[in-house]
C-alpha positions as protocol buffer text, in pm:
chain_id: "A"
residue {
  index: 1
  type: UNK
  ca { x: -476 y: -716 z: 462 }
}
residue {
  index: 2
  type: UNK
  ca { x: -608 y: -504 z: 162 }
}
residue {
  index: 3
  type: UNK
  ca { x: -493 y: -553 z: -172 }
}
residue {
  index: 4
  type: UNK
  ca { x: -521 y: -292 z: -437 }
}
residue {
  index: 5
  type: UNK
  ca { x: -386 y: -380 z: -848 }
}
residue {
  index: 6
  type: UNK
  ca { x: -267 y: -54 z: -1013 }
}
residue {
  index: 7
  type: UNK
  ca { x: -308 y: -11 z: -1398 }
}
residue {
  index: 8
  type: UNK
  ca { x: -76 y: -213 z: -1604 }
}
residue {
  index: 9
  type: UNK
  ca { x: 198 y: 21 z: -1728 }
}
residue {
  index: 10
  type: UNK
  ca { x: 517 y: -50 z: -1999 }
}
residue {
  index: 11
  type: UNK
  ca { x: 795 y: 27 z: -1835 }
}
residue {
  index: 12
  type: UNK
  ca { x: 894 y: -67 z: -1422 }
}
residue {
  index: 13
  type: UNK
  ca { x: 1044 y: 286 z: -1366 }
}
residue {
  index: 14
  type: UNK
  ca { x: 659 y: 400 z: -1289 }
}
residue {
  index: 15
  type: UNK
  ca { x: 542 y: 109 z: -1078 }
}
residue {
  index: 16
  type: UNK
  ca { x: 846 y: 114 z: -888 }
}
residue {
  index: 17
  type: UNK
  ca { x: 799 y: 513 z: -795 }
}
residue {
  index: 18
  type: UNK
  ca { x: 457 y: 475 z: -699 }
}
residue {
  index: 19
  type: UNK
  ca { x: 570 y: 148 z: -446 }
}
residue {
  index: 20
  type: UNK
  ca { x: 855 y: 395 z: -266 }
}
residue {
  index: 21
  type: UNK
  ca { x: 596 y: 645 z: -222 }
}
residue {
  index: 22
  type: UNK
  ca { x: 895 y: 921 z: -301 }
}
residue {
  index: 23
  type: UNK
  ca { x: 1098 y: 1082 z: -604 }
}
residue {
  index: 24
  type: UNK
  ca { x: 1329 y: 834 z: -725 }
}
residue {
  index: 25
  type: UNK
  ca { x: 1718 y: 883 z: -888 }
}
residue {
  index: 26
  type: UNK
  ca { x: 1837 y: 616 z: -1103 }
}
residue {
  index: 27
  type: UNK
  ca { x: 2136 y: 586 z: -840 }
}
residue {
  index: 28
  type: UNK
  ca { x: 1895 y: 489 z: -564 }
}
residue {
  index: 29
  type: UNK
  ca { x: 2018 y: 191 z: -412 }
}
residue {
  index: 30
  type: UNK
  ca { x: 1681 y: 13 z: -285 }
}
residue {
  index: 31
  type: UNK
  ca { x: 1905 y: -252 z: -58 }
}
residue {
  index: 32
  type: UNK
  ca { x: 1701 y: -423 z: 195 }
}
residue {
  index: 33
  type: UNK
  ca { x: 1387 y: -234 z: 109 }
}
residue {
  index: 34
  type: UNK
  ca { x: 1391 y: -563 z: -128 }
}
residue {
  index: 35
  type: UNK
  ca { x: 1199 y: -830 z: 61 }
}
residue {
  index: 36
  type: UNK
  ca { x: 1180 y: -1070 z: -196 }
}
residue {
  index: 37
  type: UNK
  ca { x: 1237 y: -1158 z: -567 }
}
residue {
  index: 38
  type: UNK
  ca { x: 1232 y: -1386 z: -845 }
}
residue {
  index: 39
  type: UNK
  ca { x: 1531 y: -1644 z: -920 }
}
residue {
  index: 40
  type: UNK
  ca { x: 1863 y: -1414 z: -1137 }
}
residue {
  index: 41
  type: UNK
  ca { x: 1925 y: -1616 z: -1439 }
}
residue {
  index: 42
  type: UNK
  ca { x: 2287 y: -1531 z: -1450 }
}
residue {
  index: 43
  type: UNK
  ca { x: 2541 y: -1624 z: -1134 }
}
residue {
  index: 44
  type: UNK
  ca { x: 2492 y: -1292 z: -988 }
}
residue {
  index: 45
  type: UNK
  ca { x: 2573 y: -1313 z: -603 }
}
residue {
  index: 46
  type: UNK
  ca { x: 2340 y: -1154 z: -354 }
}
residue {
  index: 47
  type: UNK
  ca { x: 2597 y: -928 z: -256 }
}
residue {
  index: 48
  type: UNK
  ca { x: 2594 y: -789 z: -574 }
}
residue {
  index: 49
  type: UNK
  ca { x: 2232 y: -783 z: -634 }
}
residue {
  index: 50
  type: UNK
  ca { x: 2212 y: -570 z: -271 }
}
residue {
  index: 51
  type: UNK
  ca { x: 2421 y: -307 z: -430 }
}
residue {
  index: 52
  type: UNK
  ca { x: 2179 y: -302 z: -717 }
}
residue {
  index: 53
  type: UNK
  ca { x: 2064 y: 42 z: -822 }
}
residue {
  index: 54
  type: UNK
  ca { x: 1685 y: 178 z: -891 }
}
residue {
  index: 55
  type: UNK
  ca { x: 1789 y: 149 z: -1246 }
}
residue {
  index: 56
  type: UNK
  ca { x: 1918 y: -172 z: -1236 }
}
residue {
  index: 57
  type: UNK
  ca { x: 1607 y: -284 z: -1142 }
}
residue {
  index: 58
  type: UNK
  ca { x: 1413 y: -169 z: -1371 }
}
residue {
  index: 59
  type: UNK
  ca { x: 1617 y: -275 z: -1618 }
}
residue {
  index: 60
  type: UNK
  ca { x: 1640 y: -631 z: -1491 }
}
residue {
  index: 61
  type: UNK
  ca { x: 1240 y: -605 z: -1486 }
}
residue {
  index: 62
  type: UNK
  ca { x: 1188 y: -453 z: -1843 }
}
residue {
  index: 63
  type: UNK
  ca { x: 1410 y: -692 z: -2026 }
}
residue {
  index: 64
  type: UNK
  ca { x: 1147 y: -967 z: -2111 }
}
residue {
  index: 65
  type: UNK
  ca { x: 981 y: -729 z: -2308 }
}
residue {
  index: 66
  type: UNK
  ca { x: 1257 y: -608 z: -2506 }
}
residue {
  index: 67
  type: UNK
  ca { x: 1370 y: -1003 z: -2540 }
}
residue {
  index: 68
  type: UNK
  ca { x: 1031 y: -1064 z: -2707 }
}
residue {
  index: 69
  type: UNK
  ca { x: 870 y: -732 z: -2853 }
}
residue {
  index: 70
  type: UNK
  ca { x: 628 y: -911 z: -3079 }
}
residue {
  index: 71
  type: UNK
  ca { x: 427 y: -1132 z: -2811 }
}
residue {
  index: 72
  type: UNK
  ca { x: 67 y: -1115 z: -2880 }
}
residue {
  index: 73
  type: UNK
  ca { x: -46 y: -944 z: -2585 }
}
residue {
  index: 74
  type: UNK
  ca { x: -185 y: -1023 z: -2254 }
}
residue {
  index: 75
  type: UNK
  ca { x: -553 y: -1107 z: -2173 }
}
residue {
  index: 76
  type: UNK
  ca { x: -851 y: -888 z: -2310 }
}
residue {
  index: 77
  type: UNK
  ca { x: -578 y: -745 z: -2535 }
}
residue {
  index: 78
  type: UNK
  ca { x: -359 y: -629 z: -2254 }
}
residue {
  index: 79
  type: UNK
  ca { x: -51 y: -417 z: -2410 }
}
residue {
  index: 80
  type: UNK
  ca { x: 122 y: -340 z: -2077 }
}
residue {
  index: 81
  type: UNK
  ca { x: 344 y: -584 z: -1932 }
}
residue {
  index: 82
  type: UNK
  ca { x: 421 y: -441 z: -1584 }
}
residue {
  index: 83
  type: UNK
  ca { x: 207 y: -590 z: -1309 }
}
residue {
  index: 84
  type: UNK
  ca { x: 153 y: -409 z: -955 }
}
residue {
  index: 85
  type: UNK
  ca { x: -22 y: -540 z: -678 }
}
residue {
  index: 86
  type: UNK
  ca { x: -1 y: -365 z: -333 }
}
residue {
  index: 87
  type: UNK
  ca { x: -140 y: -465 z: -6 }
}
residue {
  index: 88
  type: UNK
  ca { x: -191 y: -245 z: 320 }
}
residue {
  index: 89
  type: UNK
  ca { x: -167 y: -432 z: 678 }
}
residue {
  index: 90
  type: UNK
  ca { x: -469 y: -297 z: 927 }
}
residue {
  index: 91
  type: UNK
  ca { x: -396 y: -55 z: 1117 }
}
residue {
  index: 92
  type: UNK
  ca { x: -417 y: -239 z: 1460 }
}
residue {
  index: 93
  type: UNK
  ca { x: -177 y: -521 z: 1268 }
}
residue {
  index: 94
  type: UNK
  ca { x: 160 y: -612 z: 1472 }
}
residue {
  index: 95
  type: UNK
  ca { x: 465 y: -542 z: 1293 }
}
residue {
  index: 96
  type: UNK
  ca { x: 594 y: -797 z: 1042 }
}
residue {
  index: 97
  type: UNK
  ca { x: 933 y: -921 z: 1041 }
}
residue {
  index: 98
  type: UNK
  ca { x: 1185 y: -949 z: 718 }
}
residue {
  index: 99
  type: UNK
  ca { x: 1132 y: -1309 z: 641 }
}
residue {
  index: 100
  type: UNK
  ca { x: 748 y: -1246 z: 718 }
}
residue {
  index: 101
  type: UNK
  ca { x: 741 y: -1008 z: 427 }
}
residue {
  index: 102
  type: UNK
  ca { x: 947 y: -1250 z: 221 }
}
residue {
  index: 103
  type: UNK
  ca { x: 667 y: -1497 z: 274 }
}
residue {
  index: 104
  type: UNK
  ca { x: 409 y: -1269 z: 186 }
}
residue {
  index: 105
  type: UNK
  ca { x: 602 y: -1180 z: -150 }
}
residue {
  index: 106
  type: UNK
  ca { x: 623 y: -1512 z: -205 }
}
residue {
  index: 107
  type: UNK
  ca { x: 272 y: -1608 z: -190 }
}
residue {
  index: 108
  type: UNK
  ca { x: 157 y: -1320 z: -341 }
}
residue {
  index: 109
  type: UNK
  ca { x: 385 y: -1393 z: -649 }
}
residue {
  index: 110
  type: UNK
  ca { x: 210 y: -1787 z: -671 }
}
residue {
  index: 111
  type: UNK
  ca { x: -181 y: -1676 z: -587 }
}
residue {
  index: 112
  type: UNK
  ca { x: -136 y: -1422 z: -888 }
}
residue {
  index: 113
  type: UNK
  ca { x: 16 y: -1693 z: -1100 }
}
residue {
  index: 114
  type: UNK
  ca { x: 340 y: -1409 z: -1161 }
}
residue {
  index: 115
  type: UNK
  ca { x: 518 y: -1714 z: -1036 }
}
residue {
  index: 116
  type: UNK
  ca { x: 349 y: -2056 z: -998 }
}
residue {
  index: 117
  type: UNK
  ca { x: 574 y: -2289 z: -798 }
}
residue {
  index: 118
  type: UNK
  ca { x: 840 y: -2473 z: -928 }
}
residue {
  index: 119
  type: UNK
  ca { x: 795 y: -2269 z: -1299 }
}
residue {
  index: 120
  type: UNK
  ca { x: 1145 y: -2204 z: -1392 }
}
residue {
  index: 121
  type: UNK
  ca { x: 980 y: -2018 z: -1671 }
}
residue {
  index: 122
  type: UNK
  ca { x: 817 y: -1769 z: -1455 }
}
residue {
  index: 123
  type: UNK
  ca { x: 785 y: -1426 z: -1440 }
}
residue {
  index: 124
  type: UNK
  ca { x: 1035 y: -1179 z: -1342 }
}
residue {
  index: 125
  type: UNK
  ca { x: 961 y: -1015 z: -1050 }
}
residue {
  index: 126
  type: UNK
  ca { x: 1042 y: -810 z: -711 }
}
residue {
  index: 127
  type: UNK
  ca { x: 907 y: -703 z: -387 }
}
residue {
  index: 128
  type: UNK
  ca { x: 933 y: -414 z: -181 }
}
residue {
  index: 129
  type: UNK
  ca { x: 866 y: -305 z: 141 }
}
residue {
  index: 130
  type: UNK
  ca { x: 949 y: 53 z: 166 }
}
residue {
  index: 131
  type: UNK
  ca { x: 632 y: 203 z: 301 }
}
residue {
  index: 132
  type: UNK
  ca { x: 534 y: 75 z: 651 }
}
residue {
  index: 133
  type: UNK
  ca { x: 228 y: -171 z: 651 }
}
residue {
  index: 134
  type: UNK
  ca { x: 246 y: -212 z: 305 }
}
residue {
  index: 135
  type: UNK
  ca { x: 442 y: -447 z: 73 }
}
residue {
  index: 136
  type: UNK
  ca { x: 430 y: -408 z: -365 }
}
residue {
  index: 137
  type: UNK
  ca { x: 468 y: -666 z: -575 }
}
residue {
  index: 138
  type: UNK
  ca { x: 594 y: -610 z: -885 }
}
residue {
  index: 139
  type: UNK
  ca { x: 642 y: -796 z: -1184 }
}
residue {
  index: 140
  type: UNK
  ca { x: 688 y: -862 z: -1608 }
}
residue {
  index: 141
  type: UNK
  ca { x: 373 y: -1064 z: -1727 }
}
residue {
  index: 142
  type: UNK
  ca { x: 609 y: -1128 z: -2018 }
}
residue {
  index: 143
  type: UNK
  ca { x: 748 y: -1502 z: -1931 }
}
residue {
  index: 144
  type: UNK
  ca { x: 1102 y: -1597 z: -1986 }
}
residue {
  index: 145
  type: UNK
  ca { x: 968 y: -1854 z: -2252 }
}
residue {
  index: 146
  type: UNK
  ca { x: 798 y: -1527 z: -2423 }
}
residue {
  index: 147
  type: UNK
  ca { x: 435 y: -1641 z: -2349 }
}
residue {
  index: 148
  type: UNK
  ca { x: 208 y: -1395 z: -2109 }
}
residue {
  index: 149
  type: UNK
  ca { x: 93 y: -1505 z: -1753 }
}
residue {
  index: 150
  type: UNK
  ca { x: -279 y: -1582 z: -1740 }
}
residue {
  index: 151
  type: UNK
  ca { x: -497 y: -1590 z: -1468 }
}
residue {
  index: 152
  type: UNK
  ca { x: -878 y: -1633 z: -1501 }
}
residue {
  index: 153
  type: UNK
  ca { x: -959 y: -1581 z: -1146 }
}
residue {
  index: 154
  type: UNK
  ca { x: -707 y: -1284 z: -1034 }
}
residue {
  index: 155
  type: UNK
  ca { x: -917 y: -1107 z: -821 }
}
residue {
  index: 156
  type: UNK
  ca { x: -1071 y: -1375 z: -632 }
}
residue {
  index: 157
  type: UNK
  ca { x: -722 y: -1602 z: -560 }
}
residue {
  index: 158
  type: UNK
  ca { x: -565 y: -1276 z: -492 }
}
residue {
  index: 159
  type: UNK
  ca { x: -836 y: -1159 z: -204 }
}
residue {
  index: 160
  type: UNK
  ca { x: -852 y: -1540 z: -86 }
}
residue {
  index: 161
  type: UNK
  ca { x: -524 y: -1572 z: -59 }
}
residue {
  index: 162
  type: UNK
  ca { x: -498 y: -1264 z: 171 }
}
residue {
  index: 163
  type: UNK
  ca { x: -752 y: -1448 z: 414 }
}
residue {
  index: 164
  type: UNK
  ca { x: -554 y: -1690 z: 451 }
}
residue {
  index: 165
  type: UNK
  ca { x: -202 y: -1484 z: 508 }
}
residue {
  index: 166
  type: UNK
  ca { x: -406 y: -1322 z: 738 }
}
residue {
  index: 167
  type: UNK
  ca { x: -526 y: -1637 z: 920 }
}
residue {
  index: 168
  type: UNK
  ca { x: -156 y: -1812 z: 899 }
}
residue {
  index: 169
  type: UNK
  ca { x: 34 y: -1503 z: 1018 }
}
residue {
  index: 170
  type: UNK
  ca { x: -258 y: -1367 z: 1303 }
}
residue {
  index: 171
  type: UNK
  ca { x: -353 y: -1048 z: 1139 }
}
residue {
  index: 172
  type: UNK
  ca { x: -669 y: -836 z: 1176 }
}
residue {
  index: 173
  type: UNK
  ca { x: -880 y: -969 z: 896 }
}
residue {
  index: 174
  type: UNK
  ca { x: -1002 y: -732 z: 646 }
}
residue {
  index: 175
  type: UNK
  ca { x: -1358 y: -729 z: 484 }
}
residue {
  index: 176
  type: UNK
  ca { x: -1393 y: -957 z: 212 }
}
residue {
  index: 177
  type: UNK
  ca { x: -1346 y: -768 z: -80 }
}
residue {
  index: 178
  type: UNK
  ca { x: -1054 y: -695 z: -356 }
}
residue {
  index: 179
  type: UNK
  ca { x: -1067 y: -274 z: -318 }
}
residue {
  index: 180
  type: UNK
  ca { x: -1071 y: -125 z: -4 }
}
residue {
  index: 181
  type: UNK
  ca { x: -1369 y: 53 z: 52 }
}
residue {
  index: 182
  type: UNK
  ca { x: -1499 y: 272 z: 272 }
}
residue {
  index: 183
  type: UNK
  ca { x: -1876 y: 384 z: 424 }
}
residue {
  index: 184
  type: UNK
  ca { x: -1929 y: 713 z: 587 }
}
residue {
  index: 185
  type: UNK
  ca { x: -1986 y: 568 z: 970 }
}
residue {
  index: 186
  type: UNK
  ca { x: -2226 y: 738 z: 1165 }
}
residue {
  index: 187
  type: UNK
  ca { x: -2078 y: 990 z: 1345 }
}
residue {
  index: 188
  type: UNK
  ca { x: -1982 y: 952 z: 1714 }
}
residue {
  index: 189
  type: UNK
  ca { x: -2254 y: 1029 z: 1945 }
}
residue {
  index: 190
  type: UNK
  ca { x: -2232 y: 1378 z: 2061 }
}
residue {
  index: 191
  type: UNK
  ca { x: -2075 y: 1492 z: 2370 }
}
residue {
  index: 192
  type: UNK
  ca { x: -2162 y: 1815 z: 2528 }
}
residue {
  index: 193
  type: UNK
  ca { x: -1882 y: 2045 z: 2608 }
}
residue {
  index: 194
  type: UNK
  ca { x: -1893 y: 2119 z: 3016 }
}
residue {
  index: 195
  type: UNK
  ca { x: -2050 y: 2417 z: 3106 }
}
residue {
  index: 196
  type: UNK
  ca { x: -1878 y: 2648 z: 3356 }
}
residue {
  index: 197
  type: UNK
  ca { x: -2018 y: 2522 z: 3733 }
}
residue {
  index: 198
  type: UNK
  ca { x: -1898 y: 2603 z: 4070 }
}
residue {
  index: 199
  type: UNK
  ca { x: -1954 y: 2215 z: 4132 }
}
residue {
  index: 200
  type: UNK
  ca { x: -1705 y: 2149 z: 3859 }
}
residue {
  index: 201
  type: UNK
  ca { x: -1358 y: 2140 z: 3972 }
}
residue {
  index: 202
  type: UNK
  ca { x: -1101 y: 2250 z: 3632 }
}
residue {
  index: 203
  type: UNK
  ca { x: -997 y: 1897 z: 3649 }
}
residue {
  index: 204
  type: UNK
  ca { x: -1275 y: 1770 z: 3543 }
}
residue {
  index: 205
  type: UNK
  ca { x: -1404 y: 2015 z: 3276 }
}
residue {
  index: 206
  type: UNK
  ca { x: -1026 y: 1884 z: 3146 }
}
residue {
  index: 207
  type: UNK
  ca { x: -1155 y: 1507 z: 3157 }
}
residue {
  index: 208
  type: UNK
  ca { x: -1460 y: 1567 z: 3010 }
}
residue {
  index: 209
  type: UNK
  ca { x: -1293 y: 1758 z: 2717 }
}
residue {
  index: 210
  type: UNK
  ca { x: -980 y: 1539 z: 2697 }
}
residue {
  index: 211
  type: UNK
  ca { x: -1256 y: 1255 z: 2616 }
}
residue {
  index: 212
  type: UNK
  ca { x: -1437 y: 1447 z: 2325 }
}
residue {
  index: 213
  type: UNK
  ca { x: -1106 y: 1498 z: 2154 }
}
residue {
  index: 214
  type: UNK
  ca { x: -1021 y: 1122 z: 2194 }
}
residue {
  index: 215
  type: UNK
  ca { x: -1377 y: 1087 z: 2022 }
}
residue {
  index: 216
  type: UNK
  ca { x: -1294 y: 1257 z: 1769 }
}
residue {
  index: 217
  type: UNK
  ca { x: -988 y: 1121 z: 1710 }
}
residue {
  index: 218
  type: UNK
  ca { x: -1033 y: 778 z: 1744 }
}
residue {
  index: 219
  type: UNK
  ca { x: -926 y: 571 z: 1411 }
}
residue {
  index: 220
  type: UNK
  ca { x: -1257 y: 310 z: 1443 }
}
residue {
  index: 221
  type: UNK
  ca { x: -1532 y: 507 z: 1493 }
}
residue {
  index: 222
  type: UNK
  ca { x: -1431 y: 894 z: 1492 }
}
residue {
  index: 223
  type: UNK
  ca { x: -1576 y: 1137 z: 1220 }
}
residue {
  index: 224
  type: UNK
  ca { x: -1243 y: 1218 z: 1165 }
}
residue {
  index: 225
  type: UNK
  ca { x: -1113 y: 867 z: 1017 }
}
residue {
  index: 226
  type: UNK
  ca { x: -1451 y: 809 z: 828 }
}
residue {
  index: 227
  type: UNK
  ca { x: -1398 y: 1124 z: 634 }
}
residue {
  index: 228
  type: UNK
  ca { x: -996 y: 1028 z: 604 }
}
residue {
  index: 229
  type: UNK
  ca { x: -1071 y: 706 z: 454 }
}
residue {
  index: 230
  type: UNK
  ca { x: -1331 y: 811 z: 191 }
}
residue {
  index: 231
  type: UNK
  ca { x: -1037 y: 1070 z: 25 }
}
residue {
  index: 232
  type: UNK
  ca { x: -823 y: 779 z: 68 }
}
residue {
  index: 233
  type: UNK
  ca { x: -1051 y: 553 z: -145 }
}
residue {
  index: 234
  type: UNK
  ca { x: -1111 y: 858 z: -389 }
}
residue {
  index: 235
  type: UNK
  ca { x: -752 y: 939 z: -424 }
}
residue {
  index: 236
  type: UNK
  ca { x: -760 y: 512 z: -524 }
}
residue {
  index: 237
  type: UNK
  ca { x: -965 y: 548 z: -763 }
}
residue {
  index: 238
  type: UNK
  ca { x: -848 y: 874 z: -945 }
}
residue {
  index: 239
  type: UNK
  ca { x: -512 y: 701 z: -941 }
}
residue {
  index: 240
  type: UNK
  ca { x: -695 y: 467 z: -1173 }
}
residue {
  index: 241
  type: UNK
  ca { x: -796 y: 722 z: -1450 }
}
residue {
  index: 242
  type: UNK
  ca { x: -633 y: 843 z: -1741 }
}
residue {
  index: 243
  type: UNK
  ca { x: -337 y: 1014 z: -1706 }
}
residue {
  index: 244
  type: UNK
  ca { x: -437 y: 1413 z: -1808 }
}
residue {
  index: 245
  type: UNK
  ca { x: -575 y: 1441 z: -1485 }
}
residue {
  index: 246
  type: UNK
  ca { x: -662 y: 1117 z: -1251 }
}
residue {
  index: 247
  type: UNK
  ca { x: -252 y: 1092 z: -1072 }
}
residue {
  index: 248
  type: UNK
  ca { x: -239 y: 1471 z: -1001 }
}
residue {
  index: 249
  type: UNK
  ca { x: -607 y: 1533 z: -829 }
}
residue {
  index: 250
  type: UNK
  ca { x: -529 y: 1153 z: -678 }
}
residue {
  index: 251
  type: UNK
  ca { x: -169 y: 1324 z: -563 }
}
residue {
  index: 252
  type: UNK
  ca { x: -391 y: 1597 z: -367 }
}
residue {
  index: 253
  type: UNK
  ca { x: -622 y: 1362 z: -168 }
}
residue {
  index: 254
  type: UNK
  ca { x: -326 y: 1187 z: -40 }
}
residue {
  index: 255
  type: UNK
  ca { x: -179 y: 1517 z: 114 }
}
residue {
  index: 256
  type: UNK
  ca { x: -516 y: 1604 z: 220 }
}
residue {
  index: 257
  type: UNK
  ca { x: -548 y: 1263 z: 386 }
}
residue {
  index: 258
  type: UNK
  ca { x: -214 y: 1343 z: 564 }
}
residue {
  index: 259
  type: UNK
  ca { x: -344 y: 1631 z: 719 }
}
residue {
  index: 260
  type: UNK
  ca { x: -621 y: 1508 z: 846 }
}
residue {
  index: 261
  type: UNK
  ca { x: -399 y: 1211 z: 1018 }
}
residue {
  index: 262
  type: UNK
  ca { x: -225 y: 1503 z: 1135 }
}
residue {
  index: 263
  type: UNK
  ca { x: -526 y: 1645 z: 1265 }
}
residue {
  index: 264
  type: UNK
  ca { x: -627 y: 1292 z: 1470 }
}
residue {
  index: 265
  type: UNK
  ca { x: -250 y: 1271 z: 1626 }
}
residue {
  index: 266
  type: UNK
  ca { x: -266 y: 1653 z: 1729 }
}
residue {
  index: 267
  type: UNK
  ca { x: -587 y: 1555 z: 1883 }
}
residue {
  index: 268
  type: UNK
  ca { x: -478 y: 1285 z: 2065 }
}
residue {
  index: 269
  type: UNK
  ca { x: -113 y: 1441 z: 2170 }
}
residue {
  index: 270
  type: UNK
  ca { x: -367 y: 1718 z: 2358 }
}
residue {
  index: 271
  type: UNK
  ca { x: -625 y: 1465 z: 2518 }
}
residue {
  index: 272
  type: UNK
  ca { x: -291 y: 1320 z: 2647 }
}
residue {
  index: 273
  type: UNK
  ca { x: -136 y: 1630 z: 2782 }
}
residue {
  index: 274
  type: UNK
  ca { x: -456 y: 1716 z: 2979 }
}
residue {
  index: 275
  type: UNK
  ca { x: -547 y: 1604 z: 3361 }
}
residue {
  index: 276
  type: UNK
  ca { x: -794 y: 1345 z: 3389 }
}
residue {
  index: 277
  type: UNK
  ca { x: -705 y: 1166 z: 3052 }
}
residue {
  index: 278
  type: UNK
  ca { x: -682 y: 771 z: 3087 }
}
residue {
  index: 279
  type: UNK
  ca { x: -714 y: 673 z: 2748 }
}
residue {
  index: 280
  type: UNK
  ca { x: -531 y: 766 z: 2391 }
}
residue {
  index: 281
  type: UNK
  ca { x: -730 y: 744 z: 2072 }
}
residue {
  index: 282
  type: UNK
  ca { x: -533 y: 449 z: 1865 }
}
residue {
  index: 283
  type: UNK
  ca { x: -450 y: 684 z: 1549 }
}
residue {
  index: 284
  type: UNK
  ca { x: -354 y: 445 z: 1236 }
}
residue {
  index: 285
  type: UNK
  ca { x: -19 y: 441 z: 1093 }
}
residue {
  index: 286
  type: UNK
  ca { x: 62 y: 787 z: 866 }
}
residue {
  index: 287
  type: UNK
  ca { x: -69 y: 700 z: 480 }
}
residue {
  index: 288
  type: UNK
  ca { x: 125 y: 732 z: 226 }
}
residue {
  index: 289
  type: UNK
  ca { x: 221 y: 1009 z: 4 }
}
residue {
  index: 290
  type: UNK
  ca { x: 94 y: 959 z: -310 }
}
residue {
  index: 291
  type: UNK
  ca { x: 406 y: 953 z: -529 }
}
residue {
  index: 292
  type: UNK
  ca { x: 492 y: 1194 z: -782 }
}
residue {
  index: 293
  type: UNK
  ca { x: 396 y: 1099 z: -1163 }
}
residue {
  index: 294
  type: UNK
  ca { x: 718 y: 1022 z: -1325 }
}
residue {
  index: 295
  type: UNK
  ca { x: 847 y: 1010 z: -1713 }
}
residue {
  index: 296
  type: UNK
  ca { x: 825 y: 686 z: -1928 }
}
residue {
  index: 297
  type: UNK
  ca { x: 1165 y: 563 z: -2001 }
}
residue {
  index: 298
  type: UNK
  ca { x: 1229 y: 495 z: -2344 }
}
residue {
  index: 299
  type: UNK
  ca { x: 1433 y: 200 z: -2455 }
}
């Protein structure tokens, strides 16, 4: 399990687009893509709150900071109350259930000290899984008693934490660090295409080339993946800078990692269709688009 934390931003609208991954409409209804949430103040039954739309949400999530607009900031100075925190299953991971999403959430919401246990002052916040492997957290860091949620040691409780989801819950560990980051692998060792013999039947020139495509596309040690995940990492990072021009180019290596995915399960959908092929090249899970930059709302 990776975590990544995006930029603080002011308003929910933005942190919610970038969790669905999509463009949004205020009359979205996100439904059960909600896995988890902070405690409504009011009597507001479930029901209801199922039938909330995208702009209820963000509404529900913005109002501590229009309930105390002269707070003295965050930590280091911090200006921008919305907190996002995403985190990416491996690849190889089984797929989670509802209430093991919930749990997550949950966790997630305590480690980062968005909602300690038993605080009935605690952030608002929400969870979301609407992208698959993944789950986003996000929440206010604007208290309902008007003070700002600190936490010395984010990064660190955050990435110990996941160790220990992952040990609780039987995932593939992750390496032990906050940002997912990527080395270029060495690349597979080379396989010579077959040379036309008269001892070679066509079957197994087929084998022999079915195999080098599985090679290629194989998500653990293929050239293919090693080059996917370094644009994925870059298209992190850029995400990251300032505005003018970080999202966009960030936006780009996202559809350029997509293509390459698209490249390994083409790969792999030939290797299969071949005689002679016994083995399919385990292609990760499709990333996600890189969602489209979307304007501030204004209270």
């Amino acid at each position: 399990m990776i975590p990544h934390i995006h930029r603080n931003s002011d308003f929910a609208v933005e942190a919610l687009a970038a969790a669905l991954g999509r463009p949004i409409a205020e009359q979205d209804v996100l439904g059960d893509l909600i896995v988890a949430r902070s405690a409504l103040e009011d009597d507001l039954a479930d029901d209801d709150r199922c039938a909330w739309m995208l702009a209820d949400w963000w509404e529900h999530l913005d109002e501590p900071t229009v309930m105390f607009p002269w707070g003295t900031g965050g930590p280091g100075g911090l200006q921008e109350p919305i907190f996002h925190v995403a985190v990416r299953l491996h690849p190889n991971d089984r797929q989670l259930t509802p209430p093991e999403w919930s749990q997550i959430a949950h966790r997630l919401a305590d480690a980062t000290g968005v909602a300690p246990t038993d605080d009935a002052q605690a952030c608002r916040w929400v969870a979301l899984q609407a992208q698959p492997g993944r789950l986003d957290l996000i929440a206010n860091l604007i208290r309902l008693d008007g003070r700002w949620a600190h936490h010395h040691n984010l990064h660190q409780s955050l990435a110990a934490e996941c160790r220990r989801i992952e040990s609780d819950l039987g995932l593939v560990p992750a390496r032990p660090t906050l940002h997912r980051t990527y080395t270029a692998r060495p690349p597979a060792r080379h396989t010579e295409l077959p040379n036309p013999s008269a001892t070679q039947s066509p079957a197994s020139v087929a084998a022999q080339l079915a195999n080098l495509m599985c090679q290629l596309a194989d998500e653990k040690t293929g050239p293919i993946a090693s080059v996917r995940g370094l644009v994925e990492q870059a298209a992190h990072r850029l995400d990251d800078l300032p505005h003018s021009y970080g999202p966009a180019a960030g936006h780009r290596l996202e559809l350029i990692a997509r293509r390459l995915h698209g490249i390994q399960q083409d790969l792999e959908a030939t290797a299969a269709d071949l005689p002679g092929a016994k083995q399919r090249a385990p292609v990760a899970s499709p990333p996600a688009t890189a969602p489209h930059t979307s304007h501030r709302r204004t209270l």
